[in-house]
Structure formats: C-alpha cells, structure tokens
PDB file of C-alpha atoms and ligand atoms in Angstrom:
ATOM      1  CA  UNK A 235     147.932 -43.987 -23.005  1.00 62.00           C
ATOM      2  CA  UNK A 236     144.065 -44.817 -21.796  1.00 83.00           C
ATOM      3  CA  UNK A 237     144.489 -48.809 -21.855  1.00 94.00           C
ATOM      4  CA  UNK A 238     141.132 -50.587 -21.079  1.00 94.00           C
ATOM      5  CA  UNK A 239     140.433 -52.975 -18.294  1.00 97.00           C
ATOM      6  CA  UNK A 240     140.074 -56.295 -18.907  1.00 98.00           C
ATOM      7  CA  UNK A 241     138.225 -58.638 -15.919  1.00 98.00           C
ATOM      8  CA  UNK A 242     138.697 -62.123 -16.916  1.00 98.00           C
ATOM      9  CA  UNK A 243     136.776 -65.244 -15.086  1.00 98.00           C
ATOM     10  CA  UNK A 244     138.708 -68.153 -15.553  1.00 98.00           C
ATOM     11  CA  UNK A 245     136.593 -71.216 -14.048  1.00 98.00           C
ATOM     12  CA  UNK A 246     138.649 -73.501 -14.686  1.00 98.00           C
ATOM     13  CA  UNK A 247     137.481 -77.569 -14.031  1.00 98.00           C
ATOM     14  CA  UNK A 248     134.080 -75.944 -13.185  1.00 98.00           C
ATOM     15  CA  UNK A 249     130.590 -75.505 -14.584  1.00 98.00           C
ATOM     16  CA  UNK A 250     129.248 -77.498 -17.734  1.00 98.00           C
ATOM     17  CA  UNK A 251     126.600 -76.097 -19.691  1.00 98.00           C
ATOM     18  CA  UNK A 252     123.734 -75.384 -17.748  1.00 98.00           C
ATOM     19  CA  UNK A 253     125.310 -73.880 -15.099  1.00 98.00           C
ATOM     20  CA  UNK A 254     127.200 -71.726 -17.269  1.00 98.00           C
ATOM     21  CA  UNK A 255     124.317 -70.723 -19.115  1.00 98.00           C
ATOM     22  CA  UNK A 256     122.570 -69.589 -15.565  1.00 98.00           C
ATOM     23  CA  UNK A 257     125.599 -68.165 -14.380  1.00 98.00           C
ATOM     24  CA  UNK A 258     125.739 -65.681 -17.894  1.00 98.00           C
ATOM     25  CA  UNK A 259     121.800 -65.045 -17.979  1.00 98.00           C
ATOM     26  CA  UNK A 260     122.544 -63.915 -14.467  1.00 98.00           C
ATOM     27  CA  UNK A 261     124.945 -61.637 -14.983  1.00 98.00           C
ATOM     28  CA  UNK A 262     123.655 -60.081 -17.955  1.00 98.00           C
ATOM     29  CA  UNK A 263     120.309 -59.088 -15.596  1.00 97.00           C
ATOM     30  CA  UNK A 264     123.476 -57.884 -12.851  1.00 97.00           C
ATOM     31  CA  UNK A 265     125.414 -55.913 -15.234  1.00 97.00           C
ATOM     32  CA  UNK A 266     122.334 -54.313 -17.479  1.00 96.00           C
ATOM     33  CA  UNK A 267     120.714 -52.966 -14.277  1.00 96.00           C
ATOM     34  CA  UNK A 268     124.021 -51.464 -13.522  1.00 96.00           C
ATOM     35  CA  UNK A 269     124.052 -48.086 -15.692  1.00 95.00           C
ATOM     36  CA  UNK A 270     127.425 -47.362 -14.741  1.00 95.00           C
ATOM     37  CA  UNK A 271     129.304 -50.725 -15.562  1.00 95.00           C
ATOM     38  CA  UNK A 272     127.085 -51.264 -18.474  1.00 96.00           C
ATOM     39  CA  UNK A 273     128.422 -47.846 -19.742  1.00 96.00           C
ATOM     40  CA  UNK A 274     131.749 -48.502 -19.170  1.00 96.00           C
ATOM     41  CA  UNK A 275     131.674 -51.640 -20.804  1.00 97.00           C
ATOM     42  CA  UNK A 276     129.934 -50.340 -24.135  1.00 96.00           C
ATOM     43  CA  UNK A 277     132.118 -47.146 -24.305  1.00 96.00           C
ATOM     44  CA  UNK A 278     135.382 -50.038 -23.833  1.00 95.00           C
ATOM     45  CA  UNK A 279     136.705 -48.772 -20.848  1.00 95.00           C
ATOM     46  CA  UNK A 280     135.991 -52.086 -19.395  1.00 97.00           C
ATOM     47  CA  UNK A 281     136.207 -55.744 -21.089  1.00 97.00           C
ATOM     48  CA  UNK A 282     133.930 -58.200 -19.303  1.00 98.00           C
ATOM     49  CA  UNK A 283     135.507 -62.259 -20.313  1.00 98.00           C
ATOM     50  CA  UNK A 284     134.584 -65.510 -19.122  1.00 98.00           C
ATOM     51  CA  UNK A 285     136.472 -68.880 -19.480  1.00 98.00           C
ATOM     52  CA  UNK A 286     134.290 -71.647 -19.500  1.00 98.00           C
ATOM     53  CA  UNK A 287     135.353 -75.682 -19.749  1.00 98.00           C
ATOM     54  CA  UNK A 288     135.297 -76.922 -23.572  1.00 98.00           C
ATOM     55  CA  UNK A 289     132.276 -78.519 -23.179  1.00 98.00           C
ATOM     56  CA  UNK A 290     130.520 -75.724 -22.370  1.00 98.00           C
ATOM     57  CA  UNK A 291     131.268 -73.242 -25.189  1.00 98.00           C
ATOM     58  CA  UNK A 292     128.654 -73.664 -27.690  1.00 98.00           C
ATOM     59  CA  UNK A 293     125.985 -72.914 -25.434  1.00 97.00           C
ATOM     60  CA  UNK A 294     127.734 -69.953 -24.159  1.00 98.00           C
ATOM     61  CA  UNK A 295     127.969 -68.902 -27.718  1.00 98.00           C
ATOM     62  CA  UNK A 296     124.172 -69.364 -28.781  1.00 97.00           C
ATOM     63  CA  UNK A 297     123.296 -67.599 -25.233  1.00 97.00           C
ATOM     64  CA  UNK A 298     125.298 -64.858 -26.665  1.00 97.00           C
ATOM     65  CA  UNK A 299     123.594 -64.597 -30.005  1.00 94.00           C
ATOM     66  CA  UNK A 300     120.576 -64.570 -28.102  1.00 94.00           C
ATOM     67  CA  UNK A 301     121.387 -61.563 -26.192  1.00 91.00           C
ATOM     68  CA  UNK A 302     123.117 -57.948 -26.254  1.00 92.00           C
ATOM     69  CA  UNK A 303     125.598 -59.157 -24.313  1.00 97.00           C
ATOM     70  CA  UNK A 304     127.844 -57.395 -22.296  1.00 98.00           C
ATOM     71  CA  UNK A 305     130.075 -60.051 -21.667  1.00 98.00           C
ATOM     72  CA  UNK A 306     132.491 -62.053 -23.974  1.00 98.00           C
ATOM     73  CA  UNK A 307     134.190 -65.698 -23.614  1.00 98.00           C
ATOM     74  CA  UNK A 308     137.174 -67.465 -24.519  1.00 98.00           C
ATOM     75  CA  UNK A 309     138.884 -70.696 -24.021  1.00 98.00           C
ATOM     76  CA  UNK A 310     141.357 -72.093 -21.045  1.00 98.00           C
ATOM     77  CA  UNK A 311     143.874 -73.581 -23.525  1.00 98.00           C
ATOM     78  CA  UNK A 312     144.476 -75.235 -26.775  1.00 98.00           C
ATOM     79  CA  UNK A 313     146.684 -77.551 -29.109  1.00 98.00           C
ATOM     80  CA  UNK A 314     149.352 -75.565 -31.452  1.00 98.00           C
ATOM     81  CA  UNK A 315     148.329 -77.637 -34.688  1.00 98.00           C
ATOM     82  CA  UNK A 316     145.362 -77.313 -36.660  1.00 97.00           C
ATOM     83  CA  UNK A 317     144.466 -81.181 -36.438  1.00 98.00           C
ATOM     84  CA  UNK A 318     146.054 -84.584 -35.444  1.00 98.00           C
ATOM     85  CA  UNK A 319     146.584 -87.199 -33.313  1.00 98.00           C
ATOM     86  CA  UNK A 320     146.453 -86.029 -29.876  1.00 98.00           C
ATOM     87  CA  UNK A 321     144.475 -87.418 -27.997  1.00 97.00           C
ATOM     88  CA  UNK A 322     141.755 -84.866 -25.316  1.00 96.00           C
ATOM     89  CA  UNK A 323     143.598 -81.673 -26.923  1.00 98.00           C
ATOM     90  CA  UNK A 324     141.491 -79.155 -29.193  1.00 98.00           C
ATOM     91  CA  UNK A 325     142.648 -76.621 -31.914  1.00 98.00           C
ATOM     92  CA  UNK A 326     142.733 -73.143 -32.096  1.00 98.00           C
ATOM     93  CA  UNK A 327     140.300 -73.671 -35.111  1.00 98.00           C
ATOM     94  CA  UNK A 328     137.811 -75.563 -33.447  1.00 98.00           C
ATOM     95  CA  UNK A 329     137.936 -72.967 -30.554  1.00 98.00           C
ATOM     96  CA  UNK A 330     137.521 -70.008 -33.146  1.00 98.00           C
ATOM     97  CA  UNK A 331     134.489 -72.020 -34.764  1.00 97.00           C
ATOM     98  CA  UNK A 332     132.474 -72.145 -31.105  1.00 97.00           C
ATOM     99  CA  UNK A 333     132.816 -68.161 -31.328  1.00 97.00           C
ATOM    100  CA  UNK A 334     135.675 -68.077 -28.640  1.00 98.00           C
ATOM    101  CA  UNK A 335     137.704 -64.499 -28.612  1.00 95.00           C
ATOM    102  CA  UNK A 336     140.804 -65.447 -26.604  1.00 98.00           C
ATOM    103  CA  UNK A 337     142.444 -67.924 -25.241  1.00 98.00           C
ATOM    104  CA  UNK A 338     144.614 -68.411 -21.776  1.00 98.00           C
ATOM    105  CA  UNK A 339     147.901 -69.904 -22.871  1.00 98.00           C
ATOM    106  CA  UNK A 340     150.606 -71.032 -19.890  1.00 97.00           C
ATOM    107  CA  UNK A 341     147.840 -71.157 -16.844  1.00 97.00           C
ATOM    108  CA  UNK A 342     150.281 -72.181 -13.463  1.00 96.00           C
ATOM    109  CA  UNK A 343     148.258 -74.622 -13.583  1.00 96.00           C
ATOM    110  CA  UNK A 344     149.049 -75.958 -17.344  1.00 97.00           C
ATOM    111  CA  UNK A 345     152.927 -75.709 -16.204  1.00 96.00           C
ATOM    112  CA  UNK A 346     152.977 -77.246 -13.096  1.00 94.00           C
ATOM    113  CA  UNK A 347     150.091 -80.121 -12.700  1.00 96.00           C
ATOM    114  CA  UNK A 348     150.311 -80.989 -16.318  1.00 96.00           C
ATOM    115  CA  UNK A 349     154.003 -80.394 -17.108  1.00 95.00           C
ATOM    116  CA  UNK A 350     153.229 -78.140 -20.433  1.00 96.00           C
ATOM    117  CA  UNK A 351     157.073 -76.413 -21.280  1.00 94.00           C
ATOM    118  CA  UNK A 352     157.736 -72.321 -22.108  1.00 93.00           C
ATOM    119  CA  UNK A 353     158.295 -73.880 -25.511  1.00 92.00           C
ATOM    120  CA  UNK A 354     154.935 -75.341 -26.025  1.00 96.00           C
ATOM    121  CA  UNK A 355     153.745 -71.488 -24.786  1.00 97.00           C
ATOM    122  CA  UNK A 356     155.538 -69.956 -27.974  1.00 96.00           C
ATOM    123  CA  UNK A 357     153.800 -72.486 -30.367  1.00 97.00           C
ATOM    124  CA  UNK A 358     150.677 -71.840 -29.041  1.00 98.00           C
ATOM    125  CA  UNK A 359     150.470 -68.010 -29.196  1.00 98.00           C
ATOM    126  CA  UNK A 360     151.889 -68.458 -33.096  1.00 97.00           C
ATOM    127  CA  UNK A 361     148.765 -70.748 -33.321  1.00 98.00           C
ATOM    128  CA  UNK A 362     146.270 -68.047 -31.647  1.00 98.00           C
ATOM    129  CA  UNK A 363     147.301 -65.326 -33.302  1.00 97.00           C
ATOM    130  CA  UNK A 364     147.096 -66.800 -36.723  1.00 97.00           C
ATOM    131  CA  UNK A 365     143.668 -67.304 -36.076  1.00 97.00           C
ATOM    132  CA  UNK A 366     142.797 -64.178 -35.128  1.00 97.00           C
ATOM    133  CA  UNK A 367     142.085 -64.558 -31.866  1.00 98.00           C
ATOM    134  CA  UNK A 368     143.754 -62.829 -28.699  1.00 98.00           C
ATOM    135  CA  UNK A 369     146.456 -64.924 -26.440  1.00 98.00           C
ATOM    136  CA  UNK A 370     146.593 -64.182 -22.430  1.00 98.00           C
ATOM    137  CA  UNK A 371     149.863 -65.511 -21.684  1.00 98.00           C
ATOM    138  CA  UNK A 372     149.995 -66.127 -17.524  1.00 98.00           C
ATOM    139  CA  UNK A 373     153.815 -65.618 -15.716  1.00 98.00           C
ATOM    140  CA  UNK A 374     154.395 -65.649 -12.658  1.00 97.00           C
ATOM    141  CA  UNK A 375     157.112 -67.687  -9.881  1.00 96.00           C
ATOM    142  CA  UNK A 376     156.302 -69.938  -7.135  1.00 95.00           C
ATOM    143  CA  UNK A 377     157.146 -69.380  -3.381  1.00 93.00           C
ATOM    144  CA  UNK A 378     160.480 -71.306  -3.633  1.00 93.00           C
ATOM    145  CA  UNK A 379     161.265 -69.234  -6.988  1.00 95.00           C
ATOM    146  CA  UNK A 380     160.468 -66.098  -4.847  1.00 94.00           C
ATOM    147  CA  UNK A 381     162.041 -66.652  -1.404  1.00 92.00           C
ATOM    148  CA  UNK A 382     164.984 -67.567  -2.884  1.00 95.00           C
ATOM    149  CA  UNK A 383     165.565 -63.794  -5.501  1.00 95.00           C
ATOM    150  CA  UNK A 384     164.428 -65.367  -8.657  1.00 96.00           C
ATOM    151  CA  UNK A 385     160.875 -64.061  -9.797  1.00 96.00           C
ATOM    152  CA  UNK A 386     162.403 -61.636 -11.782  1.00 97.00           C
ATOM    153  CA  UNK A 387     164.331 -64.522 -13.485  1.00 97.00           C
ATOM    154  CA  UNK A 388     161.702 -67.251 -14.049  1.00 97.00           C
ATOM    155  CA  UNK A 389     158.955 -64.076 -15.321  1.00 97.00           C
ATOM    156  CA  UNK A 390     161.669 -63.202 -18.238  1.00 98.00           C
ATOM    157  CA  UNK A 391     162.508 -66.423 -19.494  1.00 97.00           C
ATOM    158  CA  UNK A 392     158.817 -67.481 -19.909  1.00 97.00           C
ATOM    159  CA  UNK A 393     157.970 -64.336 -21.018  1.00 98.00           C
ATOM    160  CA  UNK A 394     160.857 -63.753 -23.674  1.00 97.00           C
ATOM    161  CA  UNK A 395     160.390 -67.461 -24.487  1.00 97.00           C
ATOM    162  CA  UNK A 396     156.798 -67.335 -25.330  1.00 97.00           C
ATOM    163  CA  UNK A 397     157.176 -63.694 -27.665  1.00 97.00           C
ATOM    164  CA  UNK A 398     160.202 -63.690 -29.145  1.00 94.00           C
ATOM    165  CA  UNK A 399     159.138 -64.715 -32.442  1.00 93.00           C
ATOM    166  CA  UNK A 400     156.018 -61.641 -32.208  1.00 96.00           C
ATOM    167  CA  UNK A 401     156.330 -58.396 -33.806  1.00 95.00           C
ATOM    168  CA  UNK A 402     155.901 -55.605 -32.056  1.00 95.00           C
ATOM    169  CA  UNK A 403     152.392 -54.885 -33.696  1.00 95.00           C
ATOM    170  CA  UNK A 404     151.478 -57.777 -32.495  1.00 95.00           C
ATOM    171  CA  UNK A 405     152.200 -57.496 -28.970  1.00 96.00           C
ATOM    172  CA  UNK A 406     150.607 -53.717 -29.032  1.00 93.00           C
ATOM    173  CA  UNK A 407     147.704 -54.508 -31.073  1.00 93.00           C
ATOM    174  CA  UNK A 408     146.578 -58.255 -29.690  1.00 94.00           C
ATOM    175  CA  UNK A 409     148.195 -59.587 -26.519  1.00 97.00           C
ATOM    176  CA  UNK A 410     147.153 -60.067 -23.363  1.00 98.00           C
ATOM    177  CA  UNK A 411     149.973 -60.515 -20.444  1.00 98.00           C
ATOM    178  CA  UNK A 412     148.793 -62.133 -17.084  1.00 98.00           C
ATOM    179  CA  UNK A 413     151.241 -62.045 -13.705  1.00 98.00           C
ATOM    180  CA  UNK A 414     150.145 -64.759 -11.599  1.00 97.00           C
ATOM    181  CA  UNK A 415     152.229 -65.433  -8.674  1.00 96.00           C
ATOM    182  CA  UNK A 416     151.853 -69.484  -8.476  1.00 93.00           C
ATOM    183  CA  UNK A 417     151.993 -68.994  -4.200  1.00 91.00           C
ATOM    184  CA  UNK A 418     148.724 -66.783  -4.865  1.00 91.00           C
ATOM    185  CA  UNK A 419     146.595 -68.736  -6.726  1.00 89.00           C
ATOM    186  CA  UNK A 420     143.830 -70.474  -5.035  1.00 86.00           C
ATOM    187  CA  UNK A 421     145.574 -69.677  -1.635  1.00 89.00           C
ATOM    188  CA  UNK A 422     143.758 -66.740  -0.282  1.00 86.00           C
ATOM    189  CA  UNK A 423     147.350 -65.013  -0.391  1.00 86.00           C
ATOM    190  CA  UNK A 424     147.090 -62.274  -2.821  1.00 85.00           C
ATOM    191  CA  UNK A 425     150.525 -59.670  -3.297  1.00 88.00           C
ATOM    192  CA  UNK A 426     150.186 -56.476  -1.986  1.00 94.00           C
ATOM    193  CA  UNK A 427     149.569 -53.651  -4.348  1.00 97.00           C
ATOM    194  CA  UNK A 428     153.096 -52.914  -4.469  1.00 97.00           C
ATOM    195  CA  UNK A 429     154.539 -56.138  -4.957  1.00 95.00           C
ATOM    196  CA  UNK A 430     152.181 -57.117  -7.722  1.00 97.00           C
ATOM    197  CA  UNK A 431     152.920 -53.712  -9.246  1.00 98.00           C
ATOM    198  CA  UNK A 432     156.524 -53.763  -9.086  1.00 97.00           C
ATOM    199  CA  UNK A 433     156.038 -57.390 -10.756  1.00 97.00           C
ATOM    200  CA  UNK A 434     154.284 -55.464 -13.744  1.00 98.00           C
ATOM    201  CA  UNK A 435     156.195 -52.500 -14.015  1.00 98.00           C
ATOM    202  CA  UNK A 436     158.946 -54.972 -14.908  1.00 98.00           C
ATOM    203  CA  UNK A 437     156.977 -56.943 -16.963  1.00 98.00           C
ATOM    204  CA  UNK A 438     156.131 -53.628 -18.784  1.00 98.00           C
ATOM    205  CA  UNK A 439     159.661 -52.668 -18.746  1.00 98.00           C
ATOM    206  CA  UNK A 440     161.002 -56.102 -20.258  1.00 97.00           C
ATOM    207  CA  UNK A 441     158.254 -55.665 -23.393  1.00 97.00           C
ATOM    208  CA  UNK A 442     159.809 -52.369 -24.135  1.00 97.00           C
ATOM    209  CA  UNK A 443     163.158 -53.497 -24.155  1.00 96.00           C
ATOM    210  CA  UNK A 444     162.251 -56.383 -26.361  1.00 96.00           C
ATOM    211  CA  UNK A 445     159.768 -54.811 -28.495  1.00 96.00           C
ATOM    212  CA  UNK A 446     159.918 -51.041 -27.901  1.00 96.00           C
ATOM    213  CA  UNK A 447     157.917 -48.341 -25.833  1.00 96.00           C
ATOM    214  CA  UNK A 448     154.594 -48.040 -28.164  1.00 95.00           C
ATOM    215  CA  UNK A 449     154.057 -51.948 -27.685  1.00 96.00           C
ATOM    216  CA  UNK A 450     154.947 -51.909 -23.592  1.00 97.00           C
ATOM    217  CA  UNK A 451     152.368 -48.828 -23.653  1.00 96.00           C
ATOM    218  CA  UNK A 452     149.895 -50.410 -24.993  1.00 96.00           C
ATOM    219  CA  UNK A 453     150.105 -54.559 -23.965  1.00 97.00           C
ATOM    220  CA  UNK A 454     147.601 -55.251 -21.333  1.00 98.00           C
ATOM    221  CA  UNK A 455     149.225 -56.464 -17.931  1.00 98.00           C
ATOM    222  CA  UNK A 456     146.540 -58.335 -15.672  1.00 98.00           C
ATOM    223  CA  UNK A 457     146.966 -59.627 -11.937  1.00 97.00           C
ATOM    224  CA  UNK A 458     146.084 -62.920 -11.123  1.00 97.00           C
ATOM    225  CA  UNK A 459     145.742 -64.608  -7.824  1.00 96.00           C
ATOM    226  CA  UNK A 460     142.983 -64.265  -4.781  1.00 94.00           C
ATOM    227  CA  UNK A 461     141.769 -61.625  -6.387  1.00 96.00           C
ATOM    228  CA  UNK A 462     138.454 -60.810  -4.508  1.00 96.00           C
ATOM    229  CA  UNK A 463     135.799 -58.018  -4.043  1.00 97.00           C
ATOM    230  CA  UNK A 464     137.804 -56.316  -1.149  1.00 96.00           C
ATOM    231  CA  UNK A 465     141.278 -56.257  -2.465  1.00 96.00           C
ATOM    232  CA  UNK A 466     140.513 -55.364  -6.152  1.00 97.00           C
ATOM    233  CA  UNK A 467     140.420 -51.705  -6.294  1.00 96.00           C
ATOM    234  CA  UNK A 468     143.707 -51.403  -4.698  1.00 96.00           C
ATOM    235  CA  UNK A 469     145.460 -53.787  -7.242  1.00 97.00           C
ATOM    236  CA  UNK A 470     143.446 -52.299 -10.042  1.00 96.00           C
ATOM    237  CA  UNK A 471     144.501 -48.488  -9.223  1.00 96.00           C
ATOM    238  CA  UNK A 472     147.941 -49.501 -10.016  1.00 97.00           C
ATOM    239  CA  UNK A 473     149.436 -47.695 -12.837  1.00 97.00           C
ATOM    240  CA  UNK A 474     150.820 -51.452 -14.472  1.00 98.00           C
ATOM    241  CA  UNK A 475     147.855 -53.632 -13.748  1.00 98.00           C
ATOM    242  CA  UNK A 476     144.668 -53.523 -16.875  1.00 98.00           C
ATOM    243  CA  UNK A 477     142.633 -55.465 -14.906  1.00 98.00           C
ATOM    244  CA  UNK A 478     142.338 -58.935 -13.397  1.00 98.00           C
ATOM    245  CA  UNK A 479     142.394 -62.761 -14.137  1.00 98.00           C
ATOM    246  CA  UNK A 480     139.978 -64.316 -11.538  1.00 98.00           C
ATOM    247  CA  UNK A 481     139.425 -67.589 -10.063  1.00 98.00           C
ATOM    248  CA  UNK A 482     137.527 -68.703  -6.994  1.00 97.00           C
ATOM    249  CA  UNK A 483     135.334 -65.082  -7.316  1.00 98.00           C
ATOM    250  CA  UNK A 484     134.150 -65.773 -10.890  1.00 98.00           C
ATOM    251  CA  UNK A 485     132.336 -68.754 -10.219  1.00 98.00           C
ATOM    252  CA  UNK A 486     129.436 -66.312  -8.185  1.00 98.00           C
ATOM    253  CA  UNK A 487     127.653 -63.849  -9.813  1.00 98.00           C
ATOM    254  CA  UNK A 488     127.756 -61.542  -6.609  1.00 98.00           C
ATOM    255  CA  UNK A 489     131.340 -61.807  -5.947  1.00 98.00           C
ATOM    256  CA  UNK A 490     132.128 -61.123  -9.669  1.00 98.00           C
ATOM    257  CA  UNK A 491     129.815 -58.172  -9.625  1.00 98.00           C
ATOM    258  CA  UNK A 492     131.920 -56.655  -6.338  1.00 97.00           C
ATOM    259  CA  UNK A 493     135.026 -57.104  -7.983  1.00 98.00           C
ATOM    260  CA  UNK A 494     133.566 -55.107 -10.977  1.00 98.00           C
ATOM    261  CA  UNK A 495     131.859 -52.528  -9.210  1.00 96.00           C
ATOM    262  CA  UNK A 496     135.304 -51.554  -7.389  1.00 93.00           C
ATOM    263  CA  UNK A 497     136.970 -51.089 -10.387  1.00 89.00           C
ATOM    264  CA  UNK A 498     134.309 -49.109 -11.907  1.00 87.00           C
ATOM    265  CA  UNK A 499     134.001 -47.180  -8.679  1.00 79.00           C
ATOM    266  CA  UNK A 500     136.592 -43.690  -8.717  1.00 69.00           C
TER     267      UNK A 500
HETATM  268  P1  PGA B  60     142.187 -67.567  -7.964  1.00 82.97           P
HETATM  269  O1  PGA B  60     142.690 -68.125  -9.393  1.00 82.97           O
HETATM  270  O2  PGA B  60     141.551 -66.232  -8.208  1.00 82.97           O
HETATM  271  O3  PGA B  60     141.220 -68.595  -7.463  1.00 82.97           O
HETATM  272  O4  PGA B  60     143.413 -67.455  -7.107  1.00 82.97           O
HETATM  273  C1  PGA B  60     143.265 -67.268 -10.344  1.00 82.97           C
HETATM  274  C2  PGA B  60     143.713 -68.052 -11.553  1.00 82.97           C
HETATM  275  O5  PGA B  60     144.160 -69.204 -11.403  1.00 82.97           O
HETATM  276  O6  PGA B  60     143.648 -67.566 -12.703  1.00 82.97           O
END
C-alpha cells in the first residue's frame, strides 16, 4: 500500500504570531518555486504540517485563507473535555474552531517535564477524533528505558494504552503514530536507519496484532528526533517510517526545505 508522507514541524515554545506568519509566507514562496515538491504535495504524496504555539493559530489560519497553501497546521496538545475549569488548558473544540487539522497528543515532552499519564493520552485521542480532527500520538523510551532492554516494553504499553478503545477504521482511516526516542530529541543523537526502523516495524507489527493487517498497512508511522537535512533521506527510505516529526530544523525555512527536498529526491 502507497502511504503518503507526512513532514510535521513541531515548534514547540517558539514563534508567536508574526514570526509564524513570516516563517509560512516564506515557505509558501520556497515550496511554490519548487515544481517538484509542490507536485508532490498537490497529487498527496507528501503532507506538509506545522505546529505552531496557541497563540499563534488564528493568524496562521487567516494567512491560510489568504493563500493556496501548500502547507497545513495543527495544534501541540489539548484538554480531553469540551469546557471547564482548568486552568491554561484548551479544548479540542476551540482548536477545531481556529481551523487546526491535527493535533500532537503524548509529546516526550508532555510526559516527562509536565508529568501528563498514558491515561490522559487515551482521553485525549477519544476527544480528537470526535471532533474530526487527526491525533499524532508520539512513543518512544528514554536512554535508561533503552540501555537497560525495555523500549519494546514502554512503546506497547503507551501505545496499547492510548488505542485500545479505537476501532480499527479508525486507526486506518485517521491516526497518526510518531516514534520518538526521548534520548534523541533535541540532542543531536538521531537512531540509525535501522534502529529507528526496527522501532517501527514493531510498532507496525503491534497495530496489526491489535487491530488487524488493513489498519497496520495503512496507519502512518513517523520518526522523531534530530531529524535534519543530512540524515532524512536515509530514515525516510525506510519501508516503516511515513515521514518525520521535526524540531530544531522546522524553525528555518532553509533547513525545513532540505529536509523536504531529500525526501522528494529518488
Ligand atoms: P528535534 O525535536 O527534531 O529538535 O529533536 C523533535 C520533536 O520533539 O518532535
């Protein structure tokens, strides 16, 4: 099965509004005087995303109203309810109403700096997908968990955790799975090719014995972690990675536009 690419900026704690605003009208020139990408993109071979702070979401959604973009945007996380008391969270709804398309659920980050549990993860991607929009659920062990034999461990409980309430046609039709190996993010570390496929083969492996072959075929698996313009091709040739969740190289226009170029490249 032909599954399409997804390259996903996450920024992060970075940008507000008029820098993300430059930053898109910027890459919109980048990728429309690209013929190639820009083909691949509107024939949906390749999914262009960017994750901007809250704040900076409605302008990112008039600037795309105002143009044929080529790119789309979601959101970093959200709340499970529709509406409450809790204090600095946001709903799915809200999100959905400033035109966002996805949203990262479970960022490393989320767990480990803001203590956010695999059960929160499950009650969030219920909340997502009832609104329609399309959850990118992020896995992945730290060094520790690794060194000492258990990636394979901590990967399946916070995957089987977060899905096990989906049906399959959900996970084939509208969910996103992200490996990011905690040790790589932010480190300059990235895994090898292998490693990070051998991570995603089992990921793939794990859907299908959970949820059966056509949803494993069809799920899109993404590597996370130091991914840059000279090691992207090699992770994105493997036969279990769809494509990338990005960091540190989304926040520049020309290091974006490397990474995209070698995965458009043959
Ligand atoms: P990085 O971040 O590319 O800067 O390692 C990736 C991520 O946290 O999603």
């Amino acid at each position: 099965m032909e599954r399409g690419l997804i390259l996903a900026g996450n920024w992060k704690m970075n940008k507000g509004p008029a820098e993300t605003t430059a930053f898109l009208q910027d890459l919109q020139k980048s990728l429309t005087g690209y013929s190639q990408g820009k083909e691949a993109i509107r024939a949906g071979k390749v999914e262009v995303l960017f994750f901007p702070t809250f704040i900076s979401l409605p302008s990112t959604c008039s600037l795309r109203e105002q143009c044929d973009a080529l790119w789309d945007f979601g959101a970093q996380n959200c709340h499970w309810e529709t509406s409450g008391a809790f204090t600095g969270e946001i709903s799915v709804g809200m999100l959905k109403e400033t035109g966002c398309h996805s949203v990262i659920i479970g960022h490393s980050e989320r767990r480990h700096i803001f203590g956010e549990s695999d059960d929160f993860m499950e009650k969030k991607i219920r909340s997502v997908l009832e609104e329609g929009l399309r959850p990118i659920l992020c896995v992945g062990e730290t060094l520790d968990e690794r060194e000492s034999g258990q990636a394979f461990t901590v990967i399946d409980r916070q995957l089987i955790s977060a899905l096990k309430e989906l049906t399959t046609n959900q996970i084939a039709t509208n969910m996103v799975i992200a490996y990011e190996p905690v040790w790589a993010i932010g480190t300059g570390k990235t895994a090898s090719d292998a490693d990070a496929q051998e991570v995603c083969r089992h990921i793939r492996t794990v859907i299908s014995e959970h949820f059966g072959n056509e949803a494993a075929e069809a799920v899109r698996i993404l590597y996370g972690g130091s991914v840059k313009p000279s090691n992207a091709k090699g992770l994105l040739d493997q036969p279990d990675i769809d494509g990338a969740l990005i960091g540190g190289a989304a926040l520049k226009v020309d290091s974006f536009m490397g990474i995209f170029k070698a995965c458009i490249s043959e």
